[in-house]
């Protein structure tokens, strides 16, 4: 190997100074000169790749490394990572036998992008434990982000969460994200307010511009708005989302999340705004900015919006795309397709879709099963709905589903099936040793149905079991007496001796309150206000009965000129104008005045026909006349006949 020339040595010295000054454009020109001198110089080729990486020319750097540098796996993995080829980056980095701290840092970032949060958590714990440098706070912030995602993924099952500090705004923000994952939304809002104050203080110290300030605060405010939305405070959440979008943050992921969440608040209202927002949230450039869960939620919301806006064909295509791209969204896609068929009034097709999915995915969510049951009930297929409920495994033995099954079977008048459901539930609870209120409730309800079905012996057996556990339960004793009285009256008498005396039962009973509140006797028997005094107009006779008081009849008043010897006027009850002695008044001209009666009626007079006229088309009373022009008015009564038009005088 030949020794380097004097010129090459000088170029390397100049390259070192440019690298220390972070002048990578200048360094790239220098290293090109070195390579021009010696094309086989591996060190110069490696330096050129590093310059290209610092200049964000990752594709050129990767090509150079793959062709001419064999042992630069870390740099190759970093180029793959920055080109969003995450799996290739992982495969390259995995080939390193004993990774250093910088290689572990990159591996942790790759695990995070691959959403392998458990492996990422282990790597960060190892790094924090075995490294001492100036990046401790950054690693702790990243670890907090991983913990937040683990809470989202595993919920309460994640128990290895470390105690994290929150003295910086990044750590405080990630602590708030952990609280949100745990459902502590109110505490998360307070933590986010603290993070916002810490962020503002840091920004003031670094003299950043207003745009940079709003970009940093946008992430915090969107998370705060989400917590408010989860607390059903949609108005405040909407204001924060719109504030963030108005400030136009640099991070496109923040814009997408805020836009999607506004669509969820709008629902089927403000459709045009929702269309614009969902278009922003579904942009292709966000493929590597959002997590797979976020992308799935946005895709589902897009389908729902298309469904609400009656874009049937486009909605069907979006559902098909959702199924192909995200296999984990198969249940949501089936529900969306069923809703689409219901929108088209093809309920049977919706039932077929849900049935087919339930057969191929028996362990899917209960939401899909209950949707299928609801559709079957709307179609009148009650027996099929019952079969679907009973196919839910252990869930079908819960009190709610058992009650629904009993109600449905009784509606079909299938009492044996209803009894069988209750007996199966009792056996399941006994097998799983889950004694308690649920089992007691099931036994009591089964005893009721057995009594109705005419099987008092079976009811008595069940109630005897309850009495052993709680011998002083009056309800159980009363039911047991009712059961024994049908086939063993002597046993019913023996059991009835366990009942306390009536005086003891009624000791704390407020009879007056019962009489004032009970509605079974009818409204006329209820005492108002619960008072013991009898109401006005009634008196107590002393024997507990309330009788009405007799009203005194007052004597009627007689007219002043009343004469008992003279017969009263037979027309005294008629109106005065209808009596034979009534005389009609006349005006000065001798015309009879208009009297009362039907609207529009006029008294006849000697000169009436020449003095008054009616319009030729008078609408009948009760008809609604539609005006044809602004000058048309209703019929009016003429005063003193029609007047002749006066001639205009100049």
XYZ file of C-alpha atoms in Angstrom, residues 156-420:
265
model
C -54.015 -2.748 34.120
C -52.014 -5.863 33.203
C -48.894 -3.693 32.812
C -47.401 -3.700 36.308
C -43.696 -2.958 35.799
C -44.025 0.794 35.299
C -41.074 2.690 36.839
C -41.377 5.896 38.844
C -40.654 8.759 36.445
C -39.857 12.373 37.144
C -41.817 15.274 35.630
C -39.464 18.243 36.036
C -39.277 18.967 32.271
C -42.199 19.672 29.986
C -41.541 16.536 27.913
C -41.600 14.314 31.010
C -44.628 16.147 32.387
C -46.429 15.723 29.053
C -45.656 11.996 28.920
C -46.818 11.596 32.536
C -50.126 13.153 31.490
C -50.329 10.679 28.596
C -49.907 7.824 31.091
C -52.774 9.244 33.188
C -54.957 9.419 30.067
C -54.134 5.776 29.314
C -55.304 4.942 32.841
C -58.547 6.899 32.381
C -57.572 9.664 34.846
C -58.636 12.517 32.559
C -59.103 15.245 35.194
C -55.623 14.644 36.667
C -54.178 14.527 33.155
C -55.591 17.978 32.364
C -53.897 19.464 35.441
C -50.615 17.784 34.481
C -50.895 19.118 30.914
C -51.421 22.658 32.225
C -48.193 22.287 34.195
C -46.436 20.990 31.071
C -47.692 24.031 29.132
C -46.253 26.418 31.741
C -42.897 24.601 31.742
C -42.832 24.715 27.947
C -43.513 28.472 27.896
C -40.733 29.109 30.405
C -38.258 27.086 28.317
C -39.261 28.892 25.152
C -38.763 32.312 26.770
C -35.274 31.305 27.862
C -34.326 30.205 24.327
C -35.870 33.250 22.558
C -37.898 31.247 20.034
C -40.300 32.833 17.531
C -44.081 32.845 18.011
C -44.537 30.178 15.321
C -42.059 27.865 17.062
C -43.825 28.493 20.377
C -47.247 27.541 18.977
C -45.760 24.472 17.285
C -44.399 23.219 20.607
C -47.604 24.024 22.493
C -49.838 22.448 19.825
C -49.060 18.882 20.917
C -49.901 19.665 24.548
C -53.154 21.452 23.687
C -54.402 18.664 21.420
C -53.848 16.156 24.201
C -55.622 18.469 26.641
C -58.561 18.792 24.232
C -58.734 14.998 23.951
C -58.960 14.664 27.749
C -61.759 17.271 27.789
C -63.553 15.367 25.035
C -63.369 12.176 27.075
C -65.000 14.112 29.953
C -67.877 15.054 27.576
C -66.807 18.728 27.556
C -67.023 18.941 23.787
C -67.408 22.732 23.527
C -64.144 23.430 25.333
C -62.398 20.638 23.425
C -63.599 22.024 20.088
C -62.257 25.497 20.918
C -58.822 24.058 21.705
C -58.731 21.949 18.531
C -59.648 24.952 16.380
C -57.065 27.116 18.177
C -54.335 24.599 17.354
C -55.376 24.363 13.691
C -55.606 28.140 13.415
C -51.953 28.469 14.473
C -50.917 26.002 11.712
C -48.476 23.735 13.576
C -45.485 22.308 11.727
C -46.153 18.716 12.841
C -48.621 17.186 10.375
C -49.490 14.430 12.881
C -50.883 17.054 15.290
C -53.040 18.503 12.484
C -54.335 15.043 11.557
C -55.273 14.090 15.129
C -57.008 17.432 15.790
C -58.920 17.221 12.491
C -60.070 13.657 13.155
C -61.241 14.510 16.674
C -63.243 17.486 15.384
C -65.024 15.082 13.007
C -65.956 12.863 15.958
C -67.432 15.871 17.779
C -69.386 17.011 14.705
C -70.841 13.503 14.114
C -73.658 13.930 11.576
C -73.722 17.729 11.986
C -71.616 20.325 10.143
C -70.937 17.807 7.378
C -69.015 20.124 5.028
C -66.508 21.000 7.744
C -66.130 17.305 8.583
C -65.409 16.474 4.936
C -62.554 18.986 4.846
C -61.157 17.764 8.147
C -61.251 14.057 7.253
C -59.506 14.808 3.951
C -56.627 16.336 5.927
C -56.536 13.411 8.354
C -56.401 10.771 5.587
C -53.543 12.291 3.569
C -50.985 9.771 2.254
C -48.074 11.762 3.698
C -49.190 10.749 7.204
C -48.398 7.060 6.637
C -45.226 7.207 8.767
C -46.300 10.026 11.094
C -49.124 8.204 12.884
C -49.264 4.897 14.708
C -51.174 2.006 13.166
C -53.925 2.396 15.791
C -54.361 6.078 14.929
C -54.529 5.300 11.207
C -57.138 2.593 11.810
C -59.353 4.929 13.862
C -59.164 7.640 11.195
C -60.030 5.114 8.454
C -63.064 3.892 10.437
C -64.229 7.474 11.025
C -63.910 8.148 7.302
C -66.233 5.211 6.576
C -68.720 6.435 9.186
C -68.750 9.929 7.691
C -69.394 8.516 4.208
C -72.212 6.428 5.692
C -73.810 9.462 7.369
C -73.600 11.511 4.176
C -75.248 8.729 2.105
C -72.198 8.203 -0.151
C -73.028 4.516 -0.412
C -70.661 3.379 -3.190
C -67.694 5.306 -1.846
C -68.403 3.981 1.654
C -68.441 0.395 0.361
C -65.065 0.918 -1.361
C -63.609 2.435 1.830
C -64.803 -0.552 3.883
C -63.133 -2.944 1.418
C -59.905 -0.935 1.615
C -60.091 -0.997 5.421
C -60.410 -4.792 5.413
C -57.436 -5.259 3.080
C -55.113 -2.821 4.829
C -55.889 -3.597 8.471
C -56.670 -7.217 9.232
C -57.256 -6.363 12.901
C -60.258 -4.196 11.898
C -62.281 -7.119 10.520
C -64.990 -6.787 13.199
C -65.361 -3.047 12.634
C -65.533 -3.603 8.872
C -68.308 -6.201 9.325
C -70.293 -3.792 11.503
C -69.851 -0.991 8.976
C -70.976 -3.233 6.117
C -74.034 -4.328 8.114
C -74.878 -0.687 8.837
C -74.512 0.069 5.133
C -77.001 -2.681 4.232
C -79.410 -1.383 6.890
C -79.078 2.064 5.334
C -80.149 0.509 2.040
C -83.032 -1.255 3.874
C -81.495 -4.664 3.184
C -81.677 -5.952 6.748
C -81.455 -9.619 5.807
C -78.122 -9.025 4.043
C -76.854 -7.272 7.163
C -77.877 -10.311 9.216
C -76.076 -12.633 6.775
C -72.882 -10.541 6.993
C -72.838 -10.628 10.795
C -73.709 -14.334 10.903
C -70.899 -15.194 8.502
C -68.399 -13.168 10.506
C -69.545 -14.736 13.797
C -69.013 -18.232 12.345
C -65.457 -17.489 11.184
C -64.480 -15.348 14.211
C -66.170 -16.894 17.281
C -63.932 -14.998 19.735
C -64.646 -11.487 18.455
C -66.183 -8.620 20.421
C -69.609 -8.742 22.038
C -70.658 -5.591 20.166
C -70.953 -7.559 16.935
C -72.961 -10.349 18.595
C -75.377 -7.935 20.229
C -75.809 -6.073 16.934
C -76.717 -9.368 15.254
C -79.207 -10.131 18.041
C -80.815 -6.705 17.669
C -81.230 -7.182 13.927
C -82.718 -10.661 14.441
C -85.246 -9.237 16.892
C -86.241 -6.466 14.470
C -86.845 -9.185 11.872
C -89.001 -11.134 14.336
C -86.567 -14.066 14.602
C -86.786 -14.367 18.396
C -85.696 -18.018 18.595
C -82.577 -17.286 16.496
C -81.774 -14.321 18.757
C -82.031 -16.644 21.772
C -79.704 -19.178 20.138
C -77.162 -16.415 19.471
C -77.339 -15.248 23.081
C -76.799 -18.779 24.375
C -73.765 -19.209 22.097
C -71.804 -16.465 23.900
C -70.136 -18.960 26.241
C -69.578 -17.925 29.844
C -70.846 -14.426 29.084
C -74.339 -15.845 28.514
C -74.568 -16.690 32.240
C -74.405 -13.050 33.349
C -77.547 -11.759 35.030
C -78.371 -9.319 32.214
C -78.203 -11.889 29.418
C -79.967 -14.535 31.520
C -82.787 -12.062 32.219
C -83.039 -11.211 28.502
C -83.206 -14.912 27.568
C -85.945 -15.619 30.122
C -87.974 -12.633 28.877
C -87.636 -13.714 25.239
C -88.595 -17.331 25.954
C -91.604 -16.221 27.988
C -92.682 -14.016 25.071
C -92.619 -17.206 22.979
C -94.645 -18.902 25.754
C -91.850 -21.432 26.144
C -91.784 -21.705 29.949
C -89.678 -24.875 29.937
C -86.906 -23.160 27.976
C -86.985 -20.182 30.365
C -86.674 -22.558 33.334
C -83.839 -24.414 31.604
